[in-house]
């Protein structure tokens, strides 16, 4: 049997998982050489556009090494009967943990304290202002999917009161429902953004939502940059409309707007919420399992839809 040719737009991690992919398939890395590939491996933040799909007439399957589908043209894939898989659940604990870490870094000034020491300010008798206890804040989860619910469980475990917004109230959910971002922000102090990206969630967190969150509030975004309106956030951080932010995602990665770089009350990380050894290995395993199932004619373990 000839080895399937696959376009790899994303690297599997750790290294041995990338080696396994290369052992089973002939990999191409350049779209210009991908005219005859039957599958694509891509990342959540890389996706696959309609134009790229058009250049691959034999494409049968897109394996996303992640959960975000906002960068995949799903209409085009559906029209052509191209199967799409993601890596759900296995990354949720890592992403939830990162959201918690960003919130703590923000409220307890961990990144600020680090900069303070390195700049020699402590040694010169300087003092940081008081922080705030995260566990005494009310958490609001915007997007109560797999990641949002994993985070809610973690925060409940810390004794926090948790509210959430989703498209509809989830019967039996242990957390308190709010119908929209505005009422959620009004009633919480730490707003965690865990929704999917794309047009339906663009700018869900805007100036009125930030104003409703208020001067003691923080925003943590581990979803997609465009869910939070960047200019409104930068203004709110500068003017003290909110207390701080923790951001792992941005509009135009790897670019980060100067206004956010200039905000001392904003903790920035380079889209690494799922980047743990454990999560990335389990994600890569799912990518390999989905590809193997596809080429063996078996049902796909984590097909979307
Ligand atoms: C990853 C993500 O950065 O799951 C997603 O949609 O954005 C992230 O987990 C990426 O997909 C890694 O390949």
Short mmCIF file of N, CA and C and ligand atoms in Angstrom, two decimals, residues 10-12 42-46 64-70 86-87 91 95 147 222-224 248-249 253 270-275 280 283, ligand 1:
data_model
loop_
_atom_site.label_atom_id
_atom_site.label_comp_id
_atom_site.label_asym_id
_atom_site.label_seq_id
_atom_site.Cartn_x
_atom_site.Cartn_y
_atom_site.Cartn_z
N UNK A 10 1.21 21.88 11.25
CA UNK A 10 1.57 22.03 12.66
C UNK A 10 2.45 20.85 13.04
N UNK A 11 3.36 21.09 13.98
CA UNK A 11 4.22 20.02 14.48
C UNK A 11 3.53 19.33 15.64
N UNK A 12 3.55 18.01 15.64
CA UNK A 12 3.09 17.31 16.84
C UNK A 12 4.20 17.37 17.88
N UNK A 42 -3.24 20.20 11.21
CA UNK A 42 -3.09 21.63 11.46
C UNK A 42 -3.32 21.91 12.95
N UNK A 43 -3.13 23.16 13.36
CA UNK A 43 -3.34 23.52 14.76
C UNK A 43 -4.61 24.37 14.87
N UNK A 44 -5.11 24.51 16.08
CA UNK A 44 -6.32 25.28 16.29
C UNK A 44 -6.17 26.71 15.80
N UNK A 45 -5.01 27.28 16.05
CA UNK A 45 -4.82 28.69 15.68
C UNK A 45 -4.30 28.84 14.25
N UNK A 46 -4.05 27.75 13.55
CA UNK A 46 -3.60 27.82 12.15
C UNK A 46 -4.76 27.49 11.20
N UNK A 64 -7.26 18.49 13.29
CA UNK A 64 -6.84 19.68 14.03
C UNK A 64 -6.20 19.22 15.35
N UNK A 65 -4.97 19.66 15.58
CA UNK A 65 -4.29 19.35 16.84
C UNK A 65 -4.67 20.44 17.84
N UNK A 66 -5.91 20.39 18.28
CA UNK A 66 -6.46 21.42 19.16
C UNK A 66 -7.97 21.34 19.09
N UNK A 67 -8.65 22.31 19.71
CA UNK A 67 -10.12 22.25 19.71
C UNK A 67 -10.77 23.38 18.92
N UNK A 68 -10.00 24.45 18.63
CA UNK A 68 -10.59 25.60 17.95
C UNK A 68 -10.83 25.31 16.47
N UNK A 69 -12.04 25.65 16.02
CA UNK A 69 -12.38 25.44 14.60
C UNK A 69 -12.55 26.77 13.87
N UNK A 70 -12.29 27.87 14.57
CA UNK A 70 -12.54 29.19 13.98
C UNK A 70 -11.67 29.47 12.77
N UNK A 86 -10.93 16.97 15.97
CA UNK A 86 -10.24 17.84 16.93
C UNK A 86 -9.72 16.97 18.09
N UNK A 87 -9.17 17.61 19.11
CA UNK A 87 -8.64 16.87 20.26
C UNK A 87 -9.33 17.33 21.56
N UNK A 91 -7.08 18.39 26.52
CA UNK A 91 -6.36 19.64 26.82
C UNK A 91 -7.07 20.49 27.87
N UNK A 95 -5.60 23.84 29.98
CA UNK A 95 -6.07 25.20 29.66
C UNK A 95 -6.72 25.83 30.91
N UNK A 147 -13.88 23.23 28.31
CA UNK A 147 -12.82 23.95 29.03
C UNK A 147 -13.43 24.79 30.14
N UNK A 222 -8.31 32.84 27.62
CA UNK A 222 -7.59 31.67 27.10
C UNK A 222 -8.33 31.10 25.89
N UNK A 223 -9.20 31.93 25.28
CA UNK A 223 -10.03 31.45 24.16
C UNK A 223 -9.43 31.88 22.83
N UNK A 224 -9.88 33.01 22.32
CA UNK A 224 -9.33 33.60 21.10
C UNK A 224 -9.27 35.11 21.31
N UNK A 248 -3.64 34.99 27.14
CA UNK A 248 -2.81 33.98 26.48
C UNK A 248 -3.03 34.02 24.96
N UNK A 249 -4.00 34.80 24.51
CA UNK A 249 -4.37 34.82 23.09
C UNK A 249 -4.55 36.26 22.61
N UNK A 253 -1.65 36.97 16.34
CA UNK A 253 -0.46 36.33 16.93
C UNK A 253 0.62 36.09 15.86
N UNK A 270 2.38 33.59 25.61
CA UNK A 270 2.33 33.40 24.16
C UNK A 270 1.53 32.17 23.70
N UNK A 271 0.23 32.17 23.93
CA UNK A 271 -0.68 31.09 23.49
C UNK A 271 -0.11 29.71 23.88
N UNK A 272 0.04 29.53 25.19
CA UNK A 272 0.65 28.29 25.68
C UNK A 272 -0.28 27.52 26.62
N UNK A 273 -1.58 27.86 26.61
CA UNK A 273 -2.47 27.24 27.61
C UNK A 273 -2.51 25.71 27.50
N UNK A 274 -2.43 25.19 26.28
CA UNK A 274 -2.46 23.71 26.15
C UNK A 274 -1.05 23.12 26.05
N UNK A 275 -0.04 23.97 26.22
CA UNK A 275 1.33 23.52 25.95
C UNK A 275 1.99 22.87 27.16
N UNK A 280 -0.13 17.95 25.33
CA UNK A 280 0.30 17.88 23.93
C UNK A 280 0.51 16.42 23.49
N UNK A 283 -2.97 15.07 22.94
CA UNK A 283 -3.53 15.67 21.71
C UNK A 283 -2.94 14.98 20.48
C1 LIG B 1 -3.14 25.19 20.58
C2 LIG B 1 -5.60 25.97 20.48
O1 LIG B 1 -2.33 26.28 20.72
O2 LIG B 1 -6.89 24.03 20.86
C3 LIG B 1 -6.79 25.10 20.28
O3 LIG B 1 -7.67 25.51 19.51
O4 LIG B 1 -5.57 27.07 20.09
C4 LIG B 1 -4.42 25.45 21.24
O5 LIG B 1 -4.69 24.39 22.07
C5 LIG B 1 -2.95 24.65 19.24
O6 LIG B 1 -4.05 24.15 18.60
C6 LIG B 1 -1.80 23.66 19.31
O7 LIG B 1 -1.67 22.87 18.23
#
